[in-house]
Coordinates of N, CA and C in Angstrom, one line a residue:
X1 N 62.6 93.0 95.5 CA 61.7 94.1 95.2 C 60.3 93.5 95.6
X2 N 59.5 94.3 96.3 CA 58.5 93.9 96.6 C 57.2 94.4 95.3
X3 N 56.2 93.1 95.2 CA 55.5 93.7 94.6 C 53.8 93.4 94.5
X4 N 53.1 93.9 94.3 CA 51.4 93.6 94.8 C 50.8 92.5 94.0
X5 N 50.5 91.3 94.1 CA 49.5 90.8 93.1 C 48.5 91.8 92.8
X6 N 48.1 91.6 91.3 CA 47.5 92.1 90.8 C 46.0 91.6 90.7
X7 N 45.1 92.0 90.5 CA 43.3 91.2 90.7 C 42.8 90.6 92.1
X8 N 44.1 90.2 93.3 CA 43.8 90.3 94.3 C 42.1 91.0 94.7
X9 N 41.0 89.9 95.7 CA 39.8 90.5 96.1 C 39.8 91.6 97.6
X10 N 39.6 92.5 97.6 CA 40.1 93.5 98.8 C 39.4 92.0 99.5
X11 N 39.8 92.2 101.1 CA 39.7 91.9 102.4 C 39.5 90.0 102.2
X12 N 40.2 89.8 101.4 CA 40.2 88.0 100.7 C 39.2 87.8 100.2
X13 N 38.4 88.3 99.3 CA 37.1 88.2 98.7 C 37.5 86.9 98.2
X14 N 36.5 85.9 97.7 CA 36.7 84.5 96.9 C 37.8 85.1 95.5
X15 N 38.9 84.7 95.3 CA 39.5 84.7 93.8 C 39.1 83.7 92.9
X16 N 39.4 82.2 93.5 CA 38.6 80.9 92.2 C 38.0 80.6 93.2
X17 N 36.8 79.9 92.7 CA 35.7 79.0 92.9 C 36.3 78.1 94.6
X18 N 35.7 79.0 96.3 CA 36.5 77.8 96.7 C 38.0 78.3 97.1
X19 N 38.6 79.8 96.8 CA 40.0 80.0 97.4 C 39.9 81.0 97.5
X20 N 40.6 81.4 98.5 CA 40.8 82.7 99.2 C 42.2 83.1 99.7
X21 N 42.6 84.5 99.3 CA 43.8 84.6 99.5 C 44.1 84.7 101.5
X22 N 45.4 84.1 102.2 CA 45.8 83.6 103.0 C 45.8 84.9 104.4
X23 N 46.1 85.9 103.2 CA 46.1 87.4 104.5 C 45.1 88.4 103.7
X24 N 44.7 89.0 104.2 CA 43.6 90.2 104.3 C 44.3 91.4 103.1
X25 N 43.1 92.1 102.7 CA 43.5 92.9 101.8 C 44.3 92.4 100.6
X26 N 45.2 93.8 99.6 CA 45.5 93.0 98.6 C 47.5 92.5 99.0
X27 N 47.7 91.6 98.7 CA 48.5 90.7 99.1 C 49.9 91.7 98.4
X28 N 50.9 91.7 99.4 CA 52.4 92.3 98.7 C 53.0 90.6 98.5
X29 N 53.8 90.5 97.5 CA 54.4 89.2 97.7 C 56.2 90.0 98.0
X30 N 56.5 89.8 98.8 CA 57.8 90.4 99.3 C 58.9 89.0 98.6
X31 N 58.9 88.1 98.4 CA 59.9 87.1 97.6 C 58.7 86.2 97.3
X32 N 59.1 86.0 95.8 CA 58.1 84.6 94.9 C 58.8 83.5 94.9
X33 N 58.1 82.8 94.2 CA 58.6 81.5 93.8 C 59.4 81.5 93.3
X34 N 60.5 80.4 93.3 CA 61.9 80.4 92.6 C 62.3 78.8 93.2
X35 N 61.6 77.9 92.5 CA 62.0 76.8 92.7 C 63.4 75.9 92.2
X36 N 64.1 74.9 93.2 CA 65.6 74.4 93.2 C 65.6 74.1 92.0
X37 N 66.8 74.2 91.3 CA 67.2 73.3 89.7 C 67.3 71.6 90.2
X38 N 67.4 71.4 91.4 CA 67.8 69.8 92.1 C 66.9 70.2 93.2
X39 N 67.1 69.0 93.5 CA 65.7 68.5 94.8 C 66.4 69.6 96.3
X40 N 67.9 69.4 96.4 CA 68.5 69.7 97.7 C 69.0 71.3 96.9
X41 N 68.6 71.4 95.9 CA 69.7 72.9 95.5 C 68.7 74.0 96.0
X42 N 69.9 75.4 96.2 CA 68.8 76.3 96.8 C 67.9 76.9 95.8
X43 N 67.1 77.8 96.5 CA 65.3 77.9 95.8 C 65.2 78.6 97.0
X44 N 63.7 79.0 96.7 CA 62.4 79.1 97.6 C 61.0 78.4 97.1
X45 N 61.1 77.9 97.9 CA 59.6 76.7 98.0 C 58.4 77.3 98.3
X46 N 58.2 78.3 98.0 CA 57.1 79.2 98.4 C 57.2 80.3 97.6
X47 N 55.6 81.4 98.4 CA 55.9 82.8 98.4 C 56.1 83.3 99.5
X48 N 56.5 84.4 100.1 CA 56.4 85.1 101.2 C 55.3 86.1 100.8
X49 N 54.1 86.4 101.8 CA 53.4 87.5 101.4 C 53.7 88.9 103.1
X50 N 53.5 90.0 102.3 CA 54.0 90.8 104.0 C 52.9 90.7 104.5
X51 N 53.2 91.0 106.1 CA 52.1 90.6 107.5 C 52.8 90.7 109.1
X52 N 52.1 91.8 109.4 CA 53.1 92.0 110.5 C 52.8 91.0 111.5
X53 N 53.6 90.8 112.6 CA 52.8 90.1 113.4 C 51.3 90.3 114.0
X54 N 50.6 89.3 114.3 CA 49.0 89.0 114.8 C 48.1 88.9 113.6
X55 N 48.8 89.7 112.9 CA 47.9 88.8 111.3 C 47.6 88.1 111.1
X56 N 45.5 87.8 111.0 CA 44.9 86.9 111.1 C 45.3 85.5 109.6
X57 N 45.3 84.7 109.8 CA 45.8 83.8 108.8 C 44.8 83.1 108.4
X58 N 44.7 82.8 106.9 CA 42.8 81.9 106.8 C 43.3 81.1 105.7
X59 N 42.2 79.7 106.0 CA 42.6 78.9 105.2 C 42.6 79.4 103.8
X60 N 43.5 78.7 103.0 CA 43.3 79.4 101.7 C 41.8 78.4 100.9
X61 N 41.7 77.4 101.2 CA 40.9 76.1 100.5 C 40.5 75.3 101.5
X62 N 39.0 74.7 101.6 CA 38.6 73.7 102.9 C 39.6 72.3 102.5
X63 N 39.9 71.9 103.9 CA 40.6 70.8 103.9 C 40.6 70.3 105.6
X64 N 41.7 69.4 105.7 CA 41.9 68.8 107.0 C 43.1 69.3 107.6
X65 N 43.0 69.9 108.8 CA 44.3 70.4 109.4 C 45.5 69.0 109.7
X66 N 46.8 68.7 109.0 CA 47.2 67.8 108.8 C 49.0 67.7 110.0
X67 N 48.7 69.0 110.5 CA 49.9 69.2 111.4 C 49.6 70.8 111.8
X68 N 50.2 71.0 112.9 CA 50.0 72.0 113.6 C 51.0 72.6 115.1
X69 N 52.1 73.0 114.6 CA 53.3 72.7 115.7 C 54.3 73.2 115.5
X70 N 55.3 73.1 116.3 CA 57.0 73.9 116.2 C 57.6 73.3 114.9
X71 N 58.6 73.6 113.4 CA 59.4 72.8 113.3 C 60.6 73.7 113.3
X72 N 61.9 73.3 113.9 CA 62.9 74.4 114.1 C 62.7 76.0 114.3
X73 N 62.0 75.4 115.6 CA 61.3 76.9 116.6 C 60.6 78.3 116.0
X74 N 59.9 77.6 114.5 CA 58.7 78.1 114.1 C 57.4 77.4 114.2
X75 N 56.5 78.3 114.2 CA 55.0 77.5 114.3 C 54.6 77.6 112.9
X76 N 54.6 76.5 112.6 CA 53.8 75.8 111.2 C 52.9 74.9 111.1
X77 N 51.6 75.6 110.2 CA 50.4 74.6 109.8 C 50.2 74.3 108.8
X78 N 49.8 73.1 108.6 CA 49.6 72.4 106.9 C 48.4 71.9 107.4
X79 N 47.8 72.1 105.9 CA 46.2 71.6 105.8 C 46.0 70.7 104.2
X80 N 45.7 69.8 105.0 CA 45.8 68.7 103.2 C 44.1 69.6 103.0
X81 N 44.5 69.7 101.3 CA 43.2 70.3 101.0 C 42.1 68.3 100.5
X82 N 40.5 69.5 100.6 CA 39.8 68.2 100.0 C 39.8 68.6 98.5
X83 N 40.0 67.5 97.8 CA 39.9 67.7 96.1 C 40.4 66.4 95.7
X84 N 40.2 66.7 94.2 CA 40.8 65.4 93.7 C 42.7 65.7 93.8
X85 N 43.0 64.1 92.9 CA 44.7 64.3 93.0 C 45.0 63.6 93.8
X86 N 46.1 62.8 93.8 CA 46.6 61.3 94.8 C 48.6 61.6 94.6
X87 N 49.1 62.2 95.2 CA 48.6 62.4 96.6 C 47.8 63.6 96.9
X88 N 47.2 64.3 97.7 CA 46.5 65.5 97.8 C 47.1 66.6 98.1
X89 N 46.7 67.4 97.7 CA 47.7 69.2 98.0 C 47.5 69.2 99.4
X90 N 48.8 69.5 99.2 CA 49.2 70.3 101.0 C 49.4 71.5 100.9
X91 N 48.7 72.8 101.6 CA 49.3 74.1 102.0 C 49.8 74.1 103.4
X92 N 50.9 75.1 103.5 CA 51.5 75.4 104.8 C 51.8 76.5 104.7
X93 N 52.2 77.1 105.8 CA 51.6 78.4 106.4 C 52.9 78.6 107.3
X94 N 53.5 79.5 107.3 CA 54.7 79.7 108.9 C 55.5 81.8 109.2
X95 N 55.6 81.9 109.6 CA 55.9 81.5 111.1 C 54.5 82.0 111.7
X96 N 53.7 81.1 112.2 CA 52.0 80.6 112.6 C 52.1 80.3 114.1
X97 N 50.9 80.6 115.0 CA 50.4 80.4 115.6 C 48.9 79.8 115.3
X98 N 48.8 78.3 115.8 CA 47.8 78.1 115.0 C 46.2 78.1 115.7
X99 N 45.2 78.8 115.6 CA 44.2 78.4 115.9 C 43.0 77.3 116.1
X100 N 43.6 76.4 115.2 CA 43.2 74.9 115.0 C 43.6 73.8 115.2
X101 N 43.2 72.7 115.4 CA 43.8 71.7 115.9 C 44.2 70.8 115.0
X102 N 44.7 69.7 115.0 CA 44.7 68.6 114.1 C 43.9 67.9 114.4
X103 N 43.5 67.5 112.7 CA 42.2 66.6 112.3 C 41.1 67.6 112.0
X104 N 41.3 68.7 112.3 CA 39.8 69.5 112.3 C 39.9 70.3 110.7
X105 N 38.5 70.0 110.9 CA 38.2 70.1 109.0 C 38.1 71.8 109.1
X106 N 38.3 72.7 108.2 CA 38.3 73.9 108.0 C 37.9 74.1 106.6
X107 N 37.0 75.3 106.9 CA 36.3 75.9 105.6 C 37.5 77.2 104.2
X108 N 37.3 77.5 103.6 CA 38.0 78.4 102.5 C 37.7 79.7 103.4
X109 N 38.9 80.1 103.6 CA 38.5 81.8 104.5 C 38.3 81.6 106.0
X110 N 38.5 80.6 106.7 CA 38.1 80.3 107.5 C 39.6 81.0 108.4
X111 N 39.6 81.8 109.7 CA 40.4 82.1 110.6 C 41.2 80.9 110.8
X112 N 42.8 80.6 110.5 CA 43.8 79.4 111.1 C 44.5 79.5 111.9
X113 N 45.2 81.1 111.8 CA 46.9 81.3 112.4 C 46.7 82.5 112.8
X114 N 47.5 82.7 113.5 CA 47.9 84.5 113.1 C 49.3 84.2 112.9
X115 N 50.4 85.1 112.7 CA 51.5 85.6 112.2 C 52.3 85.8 113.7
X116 N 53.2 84.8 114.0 CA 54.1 85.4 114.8 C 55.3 85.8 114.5
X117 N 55.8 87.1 115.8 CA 56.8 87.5 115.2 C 58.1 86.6 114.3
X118 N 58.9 86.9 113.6 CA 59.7 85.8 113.2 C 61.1 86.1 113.8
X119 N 61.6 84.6 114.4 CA 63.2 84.9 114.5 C 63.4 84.1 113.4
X120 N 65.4 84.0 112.7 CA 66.0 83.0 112.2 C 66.7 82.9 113.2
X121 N 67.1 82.3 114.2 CA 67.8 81.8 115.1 C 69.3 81.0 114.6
X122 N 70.1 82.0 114.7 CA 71.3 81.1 114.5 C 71.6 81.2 113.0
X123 N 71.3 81.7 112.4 CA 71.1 81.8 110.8 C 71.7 82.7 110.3
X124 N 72.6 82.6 109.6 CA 73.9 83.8 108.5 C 73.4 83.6 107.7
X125 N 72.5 84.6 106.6 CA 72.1 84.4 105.8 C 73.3 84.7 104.8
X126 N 72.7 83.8 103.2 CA 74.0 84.0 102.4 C 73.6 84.0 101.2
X127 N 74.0 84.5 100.2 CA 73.6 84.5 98.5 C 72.9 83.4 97.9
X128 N 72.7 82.4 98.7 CA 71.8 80.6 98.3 C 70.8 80.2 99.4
X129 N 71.3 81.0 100.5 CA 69.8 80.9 101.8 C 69.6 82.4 102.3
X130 N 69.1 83.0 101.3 CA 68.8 84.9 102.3 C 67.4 84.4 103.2
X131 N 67.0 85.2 104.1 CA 66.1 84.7 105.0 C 64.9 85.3 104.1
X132 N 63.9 84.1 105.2 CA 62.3 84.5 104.0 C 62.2 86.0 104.1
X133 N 61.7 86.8 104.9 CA 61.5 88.5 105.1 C 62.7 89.1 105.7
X134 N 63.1 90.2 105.7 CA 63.5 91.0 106.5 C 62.5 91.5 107.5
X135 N 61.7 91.9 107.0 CA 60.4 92.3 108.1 C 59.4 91.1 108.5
X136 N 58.3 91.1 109.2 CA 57.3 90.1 108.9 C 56.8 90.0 108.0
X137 N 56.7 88.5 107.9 CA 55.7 88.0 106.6 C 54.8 86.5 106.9
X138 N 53.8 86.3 105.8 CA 53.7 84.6 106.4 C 54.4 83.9 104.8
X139 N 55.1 82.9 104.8 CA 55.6 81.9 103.9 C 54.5 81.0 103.9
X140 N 54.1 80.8 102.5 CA 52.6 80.2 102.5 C 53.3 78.9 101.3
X141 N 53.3 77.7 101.4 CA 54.0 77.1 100.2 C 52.6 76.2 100.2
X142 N 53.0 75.0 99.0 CA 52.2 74.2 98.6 C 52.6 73.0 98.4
X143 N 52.3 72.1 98.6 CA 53.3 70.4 98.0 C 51.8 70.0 97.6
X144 N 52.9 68.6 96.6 CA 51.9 67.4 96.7 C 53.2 66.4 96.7
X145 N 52.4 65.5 97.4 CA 53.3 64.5 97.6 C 55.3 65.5 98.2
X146 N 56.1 64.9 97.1 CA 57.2 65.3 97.6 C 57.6 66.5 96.8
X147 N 56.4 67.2 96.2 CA 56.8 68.0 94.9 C 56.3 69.3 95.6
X148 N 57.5 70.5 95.5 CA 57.1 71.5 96.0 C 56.2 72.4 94.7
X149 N 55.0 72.9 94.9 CA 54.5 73.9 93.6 C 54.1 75.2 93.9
X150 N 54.4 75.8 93.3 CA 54.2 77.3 93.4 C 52.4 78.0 93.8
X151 N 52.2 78.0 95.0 CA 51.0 78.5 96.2 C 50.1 79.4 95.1
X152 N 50.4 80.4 94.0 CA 49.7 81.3 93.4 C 49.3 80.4 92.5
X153 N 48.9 79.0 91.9 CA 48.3 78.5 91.4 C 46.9 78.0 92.0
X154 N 47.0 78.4 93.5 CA 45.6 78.1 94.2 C 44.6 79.2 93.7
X155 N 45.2 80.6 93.7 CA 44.9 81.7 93.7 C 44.5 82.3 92.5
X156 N 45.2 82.2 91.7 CA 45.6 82.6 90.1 C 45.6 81.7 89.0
X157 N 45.3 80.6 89.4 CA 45.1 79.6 88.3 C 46.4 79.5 87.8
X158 N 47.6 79.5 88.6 CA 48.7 79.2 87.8 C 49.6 80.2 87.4
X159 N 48.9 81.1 86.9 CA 49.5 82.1 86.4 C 48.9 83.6 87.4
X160 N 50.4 84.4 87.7 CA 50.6 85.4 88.7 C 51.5 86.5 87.8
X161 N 50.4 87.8 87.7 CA 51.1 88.8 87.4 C 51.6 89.8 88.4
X162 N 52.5 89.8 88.2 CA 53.2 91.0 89.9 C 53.5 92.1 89.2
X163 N 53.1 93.4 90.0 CA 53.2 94.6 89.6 C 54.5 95.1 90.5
X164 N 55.3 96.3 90.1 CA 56.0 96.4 91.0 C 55.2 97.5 92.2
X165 N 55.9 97.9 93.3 CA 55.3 98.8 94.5 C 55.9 99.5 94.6
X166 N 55.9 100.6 94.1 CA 56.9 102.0 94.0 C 57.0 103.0 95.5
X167 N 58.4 103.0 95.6 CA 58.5 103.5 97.2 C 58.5 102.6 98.7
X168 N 58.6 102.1 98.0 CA 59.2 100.3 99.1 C 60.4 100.7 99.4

């Protein structure tokens, strides 16, 4: 079920001090977080938010573009953010076309990606791997180090109240 963050700023207005939501307007989260009980068990390591393709993609937090490229014939960008914390937060972003390069510093809100169309190539989805969208979306996750954390902590301080979207 798809459903809207709630307090979302229309057109990515600043939410905390310094972050900005990743797509425009107020955000549908089409699948949340649901992190593995084990490192290799299934999950989702992210959120998906909806986005059709060419949807402009923006940093969520200034940082350093830390990769920017194919990985299994999607385009995915990660940007180690600047802040404290050893190792530093990573956000990534997919299925992306990216505007930026690697190494290059980027501001909160700043234009990164747009949204290309998505394939899963070769992929039977099944009750423990269903695909990120049925429709377009961008998969926006967060790490630190080897630890995957749930992206609406950038946004929400942690805590994310989802409303449902009636008529989806």
């Amino acid at each position: 079920m798809a459903a809207a963050v709630a307090g979302a700023g229309a057109g990515g207005v600043t939410i905390r001090a310094g972050r900005v939501w990743p797509v425009p307007g107020t955000p549908v989260v089409v699948r949340g977080w649901d992190p593995p009980a084990t490192p290799y068990g299934p999950g989702h390591r992210g959120i998906d938010l909806a986005a059709p393709p060419g949807t402009e993609i923006r940093a969520v937090a200034a940082g350093r573009v830390t990769f920017a490229g194919p990985v299994a014939g999607k385009g995915v960008l990660t940007i180690t953010l600047d802040g404290p914390g050893s190792p530093p937060l990573r956000t990534t972003y997919e299925p992306v076309r990216a505007l930026v390069r690697e190494d290059e510093h980027v501001s909160a809100g700043q234009p990164v990606a747009v949204i290309e169309a998505a394939t899963e190539p070769d992929a039977e989805p099944d009750a423990d791997h269903p695909p990120h969208c049925t429709e377009s979306c961008l998969h926006w996750g967060l790490k630190r180090g080897d630890a995957y954390l749930n992206p609406l902590a950038l946004v929400r301080g942690g805590h994310a109240r989802l409303l449902p979207v009636w008529g989806v």
